Coordinates of C-alpha atoms and ligand atoms in Angstrom, one line a residue:
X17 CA 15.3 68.0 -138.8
X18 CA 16.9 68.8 -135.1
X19 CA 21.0 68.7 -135.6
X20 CA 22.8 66.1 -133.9
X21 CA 22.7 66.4 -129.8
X22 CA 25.4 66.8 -127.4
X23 CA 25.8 65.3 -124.1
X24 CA 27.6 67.3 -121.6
X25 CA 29.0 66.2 -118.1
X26 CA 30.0 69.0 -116.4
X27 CA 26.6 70.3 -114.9
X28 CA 25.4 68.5 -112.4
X29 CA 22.3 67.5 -113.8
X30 CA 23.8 65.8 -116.9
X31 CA 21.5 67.0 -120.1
X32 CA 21.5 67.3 -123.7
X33 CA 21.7 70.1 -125.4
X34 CA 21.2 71.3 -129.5
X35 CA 24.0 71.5 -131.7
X36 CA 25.6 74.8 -131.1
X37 CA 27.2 73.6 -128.0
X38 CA 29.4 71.5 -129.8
X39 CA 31.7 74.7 -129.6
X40 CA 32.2 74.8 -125.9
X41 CA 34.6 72.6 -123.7
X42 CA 38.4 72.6 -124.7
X43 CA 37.8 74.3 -128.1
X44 CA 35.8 76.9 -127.4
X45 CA 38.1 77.6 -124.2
X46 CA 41.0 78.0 -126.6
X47 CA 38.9 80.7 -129.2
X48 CA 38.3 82.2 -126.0
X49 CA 42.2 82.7 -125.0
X50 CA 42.9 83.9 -128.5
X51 CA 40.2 85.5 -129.8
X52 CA 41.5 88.3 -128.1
X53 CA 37.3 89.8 -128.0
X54 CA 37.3 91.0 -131.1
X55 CA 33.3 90.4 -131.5
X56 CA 33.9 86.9 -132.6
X57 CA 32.4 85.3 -129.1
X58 CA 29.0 87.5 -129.0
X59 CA 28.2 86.0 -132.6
X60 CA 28.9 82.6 -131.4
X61 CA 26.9 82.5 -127.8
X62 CA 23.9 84.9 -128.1
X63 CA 21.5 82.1 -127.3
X64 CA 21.1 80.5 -123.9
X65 CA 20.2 76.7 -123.3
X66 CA 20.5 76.2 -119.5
X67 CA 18.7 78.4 -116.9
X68 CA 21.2 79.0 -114.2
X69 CA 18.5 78.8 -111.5
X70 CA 19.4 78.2 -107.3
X71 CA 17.5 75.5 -105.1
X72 CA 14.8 77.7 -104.4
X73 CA 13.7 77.6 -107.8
X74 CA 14.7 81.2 -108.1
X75 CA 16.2 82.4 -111.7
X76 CA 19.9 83.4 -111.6
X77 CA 19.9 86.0 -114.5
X78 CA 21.7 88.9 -113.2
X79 CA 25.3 89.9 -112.9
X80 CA 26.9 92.5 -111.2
X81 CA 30.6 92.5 -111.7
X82 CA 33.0 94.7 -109.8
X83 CA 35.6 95.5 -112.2
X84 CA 37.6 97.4 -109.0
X85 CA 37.8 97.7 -105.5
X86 CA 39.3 100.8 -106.1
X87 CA 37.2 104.3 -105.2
X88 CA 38.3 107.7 -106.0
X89 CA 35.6 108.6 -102.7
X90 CA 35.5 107.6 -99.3
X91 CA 31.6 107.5 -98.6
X92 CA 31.3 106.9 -95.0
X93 CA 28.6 104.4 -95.0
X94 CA 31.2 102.3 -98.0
X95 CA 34.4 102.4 -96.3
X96 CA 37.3 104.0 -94.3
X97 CA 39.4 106.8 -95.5
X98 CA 42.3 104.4 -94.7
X99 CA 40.7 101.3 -96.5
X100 CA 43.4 98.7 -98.0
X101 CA 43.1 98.2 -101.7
X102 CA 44.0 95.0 -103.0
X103 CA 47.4 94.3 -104.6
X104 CA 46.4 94.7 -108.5
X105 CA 48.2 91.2 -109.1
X106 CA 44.8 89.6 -107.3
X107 CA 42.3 91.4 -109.3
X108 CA 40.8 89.8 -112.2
X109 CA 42.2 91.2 -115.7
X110 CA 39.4 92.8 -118.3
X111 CA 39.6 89.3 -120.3
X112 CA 39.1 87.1 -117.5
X113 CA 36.1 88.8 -116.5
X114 CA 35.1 88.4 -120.2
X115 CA 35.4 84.4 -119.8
X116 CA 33.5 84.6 -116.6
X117 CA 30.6 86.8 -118.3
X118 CA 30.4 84.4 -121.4
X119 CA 30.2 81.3 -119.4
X120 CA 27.1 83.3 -117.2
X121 CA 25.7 84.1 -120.4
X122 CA 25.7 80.5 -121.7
X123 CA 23.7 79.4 -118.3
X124 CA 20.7 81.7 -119.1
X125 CA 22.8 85.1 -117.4
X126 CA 20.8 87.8 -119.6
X127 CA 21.5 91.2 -117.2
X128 CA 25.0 93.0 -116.3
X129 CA 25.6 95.2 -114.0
X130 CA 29.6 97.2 -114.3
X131 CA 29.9 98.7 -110.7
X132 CA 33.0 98.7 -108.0
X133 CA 34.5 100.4 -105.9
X134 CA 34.4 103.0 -108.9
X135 CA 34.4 101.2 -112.3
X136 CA 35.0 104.6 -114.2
X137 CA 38.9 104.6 -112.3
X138 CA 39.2 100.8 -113.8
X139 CA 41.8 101.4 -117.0
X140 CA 39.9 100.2 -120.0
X141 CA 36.2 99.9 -118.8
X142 CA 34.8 101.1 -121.6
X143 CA 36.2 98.5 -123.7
X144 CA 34.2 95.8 -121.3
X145 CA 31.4 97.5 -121.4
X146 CA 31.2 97.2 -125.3
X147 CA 32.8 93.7 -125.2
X148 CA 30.6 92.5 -122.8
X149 CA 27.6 94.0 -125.1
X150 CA 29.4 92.4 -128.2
X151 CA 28.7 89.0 -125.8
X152 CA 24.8 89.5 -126.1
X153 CA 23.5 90.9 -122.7
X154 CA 19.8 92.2 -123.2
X155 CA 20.5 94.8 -120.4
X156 CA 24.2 96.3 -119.9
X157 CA 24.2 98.6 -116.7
X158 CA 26.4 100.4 -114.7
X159 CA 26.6 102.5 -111.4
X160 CA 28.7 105.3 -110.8
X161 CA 29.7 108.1 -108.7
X162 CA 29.7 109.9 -111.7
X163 CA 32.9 112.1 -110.6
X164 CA 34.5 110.6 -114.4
X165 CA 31.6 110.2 -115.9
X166 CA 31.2 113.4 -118.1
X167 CA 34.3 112.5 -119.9
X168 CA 32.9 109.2 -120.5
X169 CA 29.7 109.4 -121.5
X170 CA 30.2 109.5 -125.6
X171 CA 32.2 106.0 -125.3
X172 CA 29.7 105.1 -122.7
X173 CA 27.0 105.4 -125.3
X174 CA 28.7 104.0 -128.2
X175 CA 30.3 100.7 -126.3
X176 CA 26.3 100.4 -125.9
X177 CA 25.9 100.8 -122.4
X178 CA 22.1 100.6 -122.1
X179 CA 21.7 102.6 -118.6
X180 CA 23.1 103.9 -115.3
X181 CA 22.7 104.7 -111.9
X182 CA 24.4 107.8 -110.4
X183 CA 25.1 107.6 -106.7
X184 CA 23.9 111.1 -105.1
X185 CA 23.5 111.4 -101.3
X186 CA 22.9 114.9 -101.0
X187 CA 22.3 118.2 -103.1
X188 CA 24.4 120.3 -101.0
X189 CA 27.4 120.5 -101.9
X190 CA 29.5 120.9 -98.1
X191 CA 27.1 117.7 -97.1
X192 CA 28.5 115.9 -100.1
X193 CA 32.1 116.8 -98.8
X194 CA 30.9 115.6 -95.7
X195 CA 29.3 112.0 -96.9
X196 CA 32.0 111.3 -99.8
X197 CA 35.1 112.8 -97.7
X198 CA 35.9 114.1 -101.5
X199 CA 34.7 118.0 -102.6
X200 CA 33.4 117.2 -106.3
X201 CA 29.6 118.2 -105.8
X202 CA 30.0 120.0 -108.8
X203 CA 31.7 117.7 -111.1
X204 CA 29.1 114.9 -110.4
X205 CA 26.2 117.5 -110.8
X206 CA 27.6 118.6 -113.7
X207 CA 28.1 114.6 -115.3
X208 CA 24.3 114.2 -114.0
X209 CA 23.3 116.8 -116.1
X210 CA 25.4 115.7 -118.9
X211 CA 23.8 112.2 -119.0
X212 CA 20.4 113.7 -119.1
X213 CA 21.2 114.6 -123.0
X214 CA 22.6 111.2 -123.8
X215 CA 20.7 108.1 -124.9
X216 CA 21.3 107.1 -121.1
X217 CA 18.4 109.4 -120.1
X218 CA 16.1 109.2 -117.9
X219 CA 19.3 108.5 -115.2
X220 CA 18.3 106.5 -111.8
X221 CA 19.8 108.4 -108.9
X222 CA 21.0 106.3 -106.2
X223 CA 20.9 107.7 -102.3
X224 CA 21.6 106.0 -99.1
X225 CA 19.3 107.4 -96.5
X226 CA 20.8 108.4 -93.1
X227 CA 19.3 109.4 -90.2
X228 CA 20.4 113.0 -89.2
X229 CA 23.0 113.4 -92.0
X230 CA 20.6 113.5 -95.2
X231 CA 16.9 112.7 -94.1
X232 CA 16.1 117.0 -94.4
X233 CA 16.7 116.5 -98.0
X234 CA 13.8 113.8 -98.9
X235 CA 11.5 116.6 -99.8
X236 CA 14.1 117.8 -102.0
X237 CA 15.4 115.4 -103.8
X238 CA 11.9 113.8 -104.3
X239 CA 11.6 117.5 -106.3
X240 CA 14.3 116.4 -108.5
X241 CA 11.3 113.9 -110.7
X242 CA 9.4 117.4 -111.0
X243 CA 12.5 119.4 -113.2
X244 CA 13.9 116.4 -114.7
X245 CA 13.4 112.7 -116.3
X246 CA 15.2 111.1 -113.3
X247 CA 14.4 108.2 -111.1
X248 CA 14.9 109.1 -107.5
X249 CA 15.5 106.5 -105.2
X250 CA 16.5 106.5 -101.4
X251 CA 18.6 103.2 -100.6
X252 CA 17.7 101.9 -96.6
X253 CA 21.5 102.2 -95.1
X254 CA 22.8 98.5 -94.7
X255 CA 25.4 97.3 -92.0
X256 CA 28.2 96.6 -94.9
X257 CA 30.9 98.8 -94.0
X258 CA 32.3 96.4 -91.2
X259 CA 31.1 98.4 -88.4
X260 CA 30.6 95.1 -86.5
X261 CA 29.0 96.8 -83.2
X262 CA 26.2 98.0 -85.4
X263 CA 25.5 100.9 -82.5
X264 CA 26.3 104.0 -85.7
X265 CA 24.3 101.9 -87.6
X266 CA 21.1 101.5 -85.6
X267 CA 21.3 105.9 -85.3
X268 CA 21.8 106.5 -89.0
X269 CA 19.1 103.6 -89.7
X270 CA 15.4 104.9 -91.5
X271 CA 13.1 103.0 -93.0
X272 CA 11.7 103.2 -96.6
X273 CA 8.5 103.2 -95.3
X274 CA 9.6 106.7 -93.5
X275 CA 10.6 108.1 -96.4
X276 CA 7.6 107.7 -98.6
X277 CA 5.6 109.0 -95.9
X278 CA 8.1 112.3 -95.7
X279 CA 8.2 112.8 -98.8
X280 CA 4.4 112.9 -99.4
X281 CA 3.7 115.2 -96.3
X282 CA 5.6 117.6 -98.2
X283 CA 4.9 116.9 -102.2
X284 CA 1.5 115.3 -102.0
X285 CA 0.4 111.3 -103.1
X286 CA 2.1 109.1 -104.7
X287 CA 1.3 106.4 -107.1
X288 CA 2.2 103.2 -107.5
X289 CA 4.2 102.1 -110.5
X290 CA 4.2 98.2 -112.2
X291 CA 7.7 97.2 -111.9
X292 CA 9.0 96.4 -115.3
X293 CA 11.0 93.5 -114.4
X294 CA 9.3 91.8 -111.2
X295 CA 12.8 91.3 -109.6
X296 CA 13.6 94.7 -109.7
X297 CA 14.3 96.1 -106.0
X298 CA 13.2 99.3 -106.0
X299 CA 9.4 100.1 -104.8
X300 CA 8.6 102.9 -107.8
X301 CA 6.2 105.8 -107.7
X302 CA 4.9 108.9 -109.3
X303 CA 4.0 112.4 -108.0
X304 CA 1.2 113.7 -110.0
X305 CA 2.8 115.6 -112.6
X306 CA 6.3 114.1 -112.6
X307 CA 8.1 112.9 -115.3
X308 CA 10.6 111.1 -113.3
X309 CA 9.7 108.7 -110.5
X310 CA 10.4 108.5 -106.7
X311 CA 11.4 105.1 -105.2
X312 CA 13.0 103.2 -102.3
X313 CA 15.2 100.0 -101.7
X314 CA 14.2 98.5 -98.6
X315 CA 17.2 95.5 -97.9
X316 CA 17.0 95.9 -94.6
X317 CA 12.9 96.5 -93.5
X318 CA 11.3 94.8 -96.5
X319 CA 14.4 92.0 -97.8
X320 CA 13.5 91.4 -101.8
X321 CA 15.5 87.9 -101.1
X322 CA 12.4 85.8 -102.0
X323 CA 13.3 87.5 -106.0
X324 CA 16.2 88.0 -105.7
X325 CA 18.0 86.9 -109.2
X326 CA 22.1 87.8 -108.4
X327 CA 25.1 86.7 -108.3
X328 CA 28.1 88.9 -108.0
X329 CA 31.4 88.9 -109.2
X330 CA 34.2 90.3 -107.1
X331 CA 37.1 92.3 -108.5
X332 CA 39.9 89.6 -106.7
X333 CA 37.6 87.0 -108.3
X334 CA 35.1 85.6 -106.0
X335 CA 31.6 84.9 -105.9
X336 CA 29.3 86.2 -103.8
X337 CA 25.8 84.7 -104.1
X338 CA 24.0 86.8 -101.8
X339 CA 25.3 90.3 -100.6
X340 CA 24.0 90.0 -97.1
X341 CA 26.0 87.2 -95.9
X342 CA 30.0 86.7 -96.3
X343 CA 29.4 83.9 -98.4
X344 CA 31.9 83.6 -101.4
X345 CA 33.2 80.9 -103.8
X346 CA 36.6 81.1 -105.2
X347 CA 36.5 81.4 -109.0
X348 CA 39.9 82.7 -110.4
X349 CA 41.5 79.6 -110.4
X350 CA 38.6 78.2 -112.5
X351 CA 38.8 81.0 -114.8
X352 CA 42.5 81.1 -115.4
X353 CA 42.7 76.9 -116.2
X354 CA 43.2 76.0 -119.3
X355 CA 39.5 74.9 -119.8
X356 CA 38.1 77.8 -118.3
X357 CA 33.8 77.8 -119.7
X358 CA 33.6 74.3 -118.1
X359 CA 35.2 74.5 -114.9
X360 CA 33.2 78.3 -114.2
X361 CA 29.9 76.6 -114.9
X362 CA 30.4 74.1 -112.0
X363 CA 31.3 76.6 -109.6
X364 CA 28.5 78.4 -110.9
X365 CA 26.1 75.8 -110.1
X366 CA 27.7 74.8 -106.8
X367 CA 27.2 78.4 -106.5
X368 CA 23.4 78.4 -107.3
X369 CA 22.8 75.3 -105.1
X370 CA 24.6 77.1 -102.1
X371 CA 22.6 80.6 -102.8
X372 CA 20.8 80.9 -98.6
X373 CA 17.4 81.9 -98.9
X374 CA 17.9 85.1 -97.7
X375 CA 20.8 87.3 -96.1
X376 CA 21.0 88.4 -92.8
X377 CA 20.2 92.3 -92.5
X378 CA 20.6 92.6 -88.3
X379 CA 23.6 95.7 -87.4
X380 CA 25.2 92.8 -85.3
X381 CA 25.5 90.8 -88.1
X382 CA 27.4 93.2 -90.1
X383 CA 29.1 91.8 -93.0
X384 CA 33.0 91.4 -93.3
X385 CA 33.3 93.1 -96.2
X386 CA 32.3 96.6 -97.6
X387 CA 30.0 97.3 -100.5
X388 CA 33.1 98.6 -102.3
X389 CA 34.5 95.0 -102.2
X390 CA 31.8 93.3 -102.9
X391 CA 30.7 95.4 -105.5
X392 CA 27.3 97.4 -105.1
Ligands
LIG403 N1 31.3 103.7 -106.9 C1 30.0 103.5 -107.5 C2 29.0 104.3 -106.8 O1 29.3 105.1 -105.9 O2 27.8 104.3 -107.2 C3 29.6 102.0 -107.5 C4 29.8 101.2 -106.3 S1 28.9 101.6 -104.8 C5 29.5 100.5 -103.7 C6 27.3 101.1 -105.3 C7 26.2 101.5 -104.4 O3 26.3 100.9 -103.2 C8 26.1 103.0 -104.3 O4 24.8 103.4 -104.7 C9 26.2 103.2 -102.8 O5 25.5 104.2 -102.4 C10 25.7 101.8 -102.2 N2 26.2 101.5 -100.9 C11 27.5 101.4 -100.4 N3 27.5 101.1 -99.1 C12 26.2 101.0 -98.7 C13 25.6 100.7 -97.5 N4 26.3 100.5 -96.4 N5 24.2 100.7 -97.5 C14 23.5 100.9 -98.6 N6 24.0 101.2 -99.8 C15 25.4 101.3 -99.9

């Protein structure tokens, strides 16, 4: 026999859901304040009734929170060296982005991304991560610079982070100065190699392609999936950094579709590879031989909108339903009233019905904020 059913108002398609909901609204809001995370919540919420899903009929399952604005680098293509942090009273504390996580999870949320700014400088990260794994996410991420991640990686591990994406520009060490405005080639080389003999293995490397600065390196860091389980991929440069005349932009700007062709003039064919998750953004392939894979994100010649599945979550508490427009929706206030799940799963789907179909990727139209703020 089914349990009793619930009505609930506060979506705006009213619906009815099984039993277990009974626990949300004002009491489960009130656990929530005083449960103070201590694994009670994951038990309670694991399963998900309502897909979050926008008006395109796309599926809103994926998370990427930005636990900081903060960066311990300057990358050139991310922000100034000068770049104004935000007073620490305006970013969201560690439990707050718990609440907001749990309500995504209850609206069908099933992927998490931890990224910033630097999430590794964010005091207490590591306790998220294995809170927010504690909650029930099927895929716990995070991307990093990697310059604290050595030190990290055994909590890393056991909070039950499932994998992560190291940001790596260039393999020379004075270039990496150069791009990151910070000398720590080794450190981050080091914490690569590090993660290699973790759980976290195979590691995705991350690196923006510019034009002139690191496009002599394709060859080589393609070479990387030869010596080592790694997944390669060059990222197309977006106009993000709120260089509105876009002129720096269209010189540093090349194409995915370059890239693949580079690197195979040097290395020799590559193969297609069958994308686990089909809204994955990264085209994967294979040299012949390699155990790691070579790949590209194309956001700005080839826009993945049409599957695209995020929403993200600012560190000052906004949402930003798509990263190439300047779209947000206010959501601190929401979180910090005193029936928080509720109120963050209207915004939500006023969020979801105000998703654009796709972002606007022209240098003129550079975006407001930098990747740092918005969280990449
Ligand atoms: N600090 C972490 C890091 O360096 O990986 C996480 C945040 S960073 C903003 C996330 C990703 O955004 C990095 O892989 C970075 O290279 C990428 N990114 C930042 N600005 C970008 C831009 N203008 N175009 C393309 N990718 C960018």
């Amino acid at each position: 026999m089914p349990g009793p059913r619930y009505r609930i108002y506060y979506m705006p398609i009213e619906c009815t859901l099984p039993a277990p909901v009974e626990t949300r609204g004002r009491f489960a809001a009130v656990t929530i304040r005083f449960a103070r995370y201590n694994g009670y919540l994951g038990r309670r919420t694991k399963a998900s009734m309502v897909q979050l899903t926008d008006s395109f009929d796309r599926k809103m399952d994926y998370l990427r929170i930005s636990v900081t604005d903060r960066c311990n680098f300057r990358c050139q293509y991310c922000m100034p060296e000068d770049i104004q942090f935000q007073d620490k009273s305006h970013i969201l504390t560690l439990e707050e982005i718990l609440i907001f996580a749990e309500a995504c999870l209850q609206l069908g949320v099933t992927k998490v991304r931890v990224t910033g700014g630097e999430p590794l400088v964010r005091r207490g990260v590591v306790w998220l991560v294995e809170q927010l794994k504690k909650l029930g996410f099927h895929d716990l991420t995070m991307t990093t610079n990697g310059f604290l991640l050595k030190e990290n990686l055994d909590g890393l591990v056991e909070a039950g982070l499932d994998r992560i994406n190291i940001s790596l520009d260039t393999l020379q060490p004075e270039k990496f100065a150069f791009i990151t405005r910070r000398n720590h080639f080794e450190k981050v080389w080091d914490a690569i190699m590090a993660a290699l003999e973790t759980p976290l293995s195979p590691v995705k490397i991350n690196a923006v392609a510019m034009r002139g600065v690191n496009d002599d390196e394709i060859a080589d860091m393609a070479k990387l999936t030869f010596e080592y389980p790694m997944h390669v991929r060059f990222i197309e440069l977006m106009p993000l950094n709120g260089d509105t005349d876009g002129s720096r932009f269209k010189s540093l700007f090349i194409s995915g579709k370059e890239i693949l062709e580079r690197a195979q003039e040097e290395l020799g064919d590559l193969t297609e590879i069958e994308p686990d998750d089909p809204a994955a953004p990264a085209d994967e392939f294979k040299f012949e031989g390699a155990p790691g894979t070579f790949g590209v994100i194309t956001p700005v010649s080839e826009p993945f909108c049409a599957r695209c599945s995020r929403l993200r979550l600012t560190a000052d508490g906004k949402i930003h339903p798509c990263l190439l427009t300047d779209l947000d929706v206010p959501v601190k206030d929401a979180i910090r009233s005193p029936d928080p799940i509720p109120a963050i799963h209207e915004i939500l789907w006023h969020t979801a019905r105000i998703k654009p179909p796709a972002g606007l990727t022209l240098p003129e139209e550079s975006r407001n904020r930098t990747m740092s703020q918005i969280g990449g």
